[in-house]
XYZ file of C-alpha atoms in Angstrom:
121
model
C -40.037 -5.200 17.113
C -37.013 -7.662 17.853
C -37.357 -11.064 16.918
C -34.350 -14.007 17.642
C -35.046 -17.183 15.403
C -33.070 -20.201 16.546
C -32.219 -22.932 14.314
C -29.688 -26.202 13.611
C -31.216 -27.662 16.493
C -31.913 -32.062 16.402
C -30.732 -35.530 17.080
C -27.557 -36.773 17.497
C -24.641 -39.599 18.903
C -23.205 -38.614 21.818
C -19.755 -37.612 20.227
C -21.291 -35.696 17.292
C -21.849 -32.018 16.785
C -24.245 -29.063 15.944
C -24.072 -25.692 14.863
C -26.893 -23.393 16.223
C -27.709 -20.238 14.686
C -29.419 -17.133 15.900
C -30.978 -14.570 13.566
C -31.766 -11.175 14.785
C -34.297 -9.109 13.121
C -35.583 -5.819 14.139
C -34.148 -2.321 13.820
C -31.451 -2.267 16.692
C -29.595 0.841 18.042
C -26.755 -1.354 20.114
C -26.103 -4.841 20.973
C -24.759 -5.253 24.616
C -24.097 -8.791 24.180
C -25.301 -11.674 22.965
C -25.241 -15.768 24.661
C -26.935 -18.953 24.805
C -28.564 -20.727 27.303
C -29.997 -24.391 27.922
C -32.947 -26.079 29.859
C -33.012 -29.502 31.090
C -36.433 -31.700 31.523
C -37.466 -30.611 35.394
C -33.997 -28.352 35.414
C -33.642 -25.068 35.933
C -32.872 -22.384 32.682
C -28.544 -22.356 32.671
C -26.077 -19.877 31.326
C -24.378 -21.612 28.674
C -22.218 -19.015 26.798
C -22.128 -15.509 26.023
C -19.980 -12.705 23.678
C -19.740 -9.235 24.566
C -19.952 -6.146 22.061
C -16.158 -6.217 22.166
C -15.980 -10.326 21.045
C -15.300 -11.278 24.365
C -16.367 -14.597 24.954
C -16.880 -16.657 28.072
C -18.266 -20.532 28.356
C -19.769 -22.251 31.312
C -17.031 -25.044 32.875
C -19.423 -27.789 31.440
C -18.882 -26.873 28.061
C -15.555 -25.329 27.690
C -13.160 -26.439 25.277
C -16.299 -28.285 23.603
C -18.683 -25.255 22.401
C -17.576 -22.430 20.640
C -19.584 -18.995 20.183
C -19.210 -16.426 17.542
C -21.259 -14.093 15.487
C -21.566 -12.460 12.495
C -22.491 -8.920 12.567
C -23.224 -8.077 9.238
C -25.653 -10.975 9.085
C -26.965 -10.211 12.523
C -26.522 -13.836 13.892
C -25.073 -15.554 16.595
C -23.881 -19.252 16.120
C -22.982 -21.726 18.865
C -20.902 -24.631 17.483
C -21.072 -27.795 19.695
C -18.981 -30.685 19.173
C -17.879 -33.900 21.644
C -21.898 -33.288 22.514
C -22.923 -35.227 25.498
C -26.135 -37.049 26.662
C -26.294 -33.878 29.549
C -25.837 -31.914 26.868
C -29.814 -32.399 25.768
C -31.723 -29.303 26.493
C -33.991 -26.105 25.038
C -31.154 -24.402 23.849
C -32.094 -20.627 24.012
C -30.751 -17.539 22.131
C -30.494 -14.050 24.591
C -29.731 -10.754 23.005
C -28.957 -7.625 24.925
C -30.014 -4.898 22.629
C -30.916 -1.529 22.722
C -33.947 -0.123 20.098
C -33.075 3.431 20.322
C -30.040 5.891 21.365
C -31.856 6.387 24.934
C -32.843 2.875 25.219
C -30.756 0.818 27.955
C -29.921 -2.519 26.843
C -32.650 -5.174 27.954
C -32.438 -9.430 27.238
C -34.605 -10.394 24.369
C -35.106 -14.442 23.910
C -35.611 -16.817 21.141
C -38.382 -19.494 21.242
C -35.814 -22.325 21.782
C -34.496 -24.803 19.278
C -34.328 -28.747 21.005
C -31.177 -30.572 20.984
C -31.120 -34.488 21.962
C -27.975 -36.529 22.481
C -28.358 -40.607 22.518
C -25.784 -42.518 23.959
């Protein structure tokens, strides 16, 4: 069984920043990817940020050149560092994993529980 465990999650001035961290347990054949998402109050779930198997990375336009997403693979987590943090910038902030359990085993999105982040102004 896969579990994602998001932390680093909290309160902050808009200006500040926060590191979020992902840990992936489980016994996992491949990772197809790995990305971050966010949910408003009353909004919709959004694509926030995502790295390939290869390290490719790709942002959405509202936080480019502000977040920053990398992983470790020996440690089996994915990090999201967020700086110049906004007061849109308050969400769930969710983890997604594309992993595969076995060598047959297509890739499939596992999710974290969701770690809050508020910005004040």
């Amino acid at each position: 069984q896969v579990q994602l465990v998001e932390s680093g999650g909290g309160s902050v001035q808009a200006g500040g920043s926060l590191k979020l961290s992902c840990a992936v347990s489980g016994v996992i054949f491949s990772r197809c990817g790995m990305g971050w998402y966010r949910q408003a109050p009353g909004k919709e779930r959004e694509y926030v940020s995502r790295i390939s198997s290869d390290g490719t990375t790709s942002y959405a336009d509202s936080v480019k050149g502000r977040f920053t997403i990398s992983q470790d693979n020996g440690k089996n987590t994915l990090y999201l560092q967020m700086n110049s943090l906004k007061t849109e910038d308050t969400a769930v902030y969710y983890c997604a994993a594309d992993l595969g359990l076995t060598p047959t085993m297509w890739c499939r999105t596992y999710w974290g529980q969701g770690t809050q982040v508020t910005v004040s102004s």
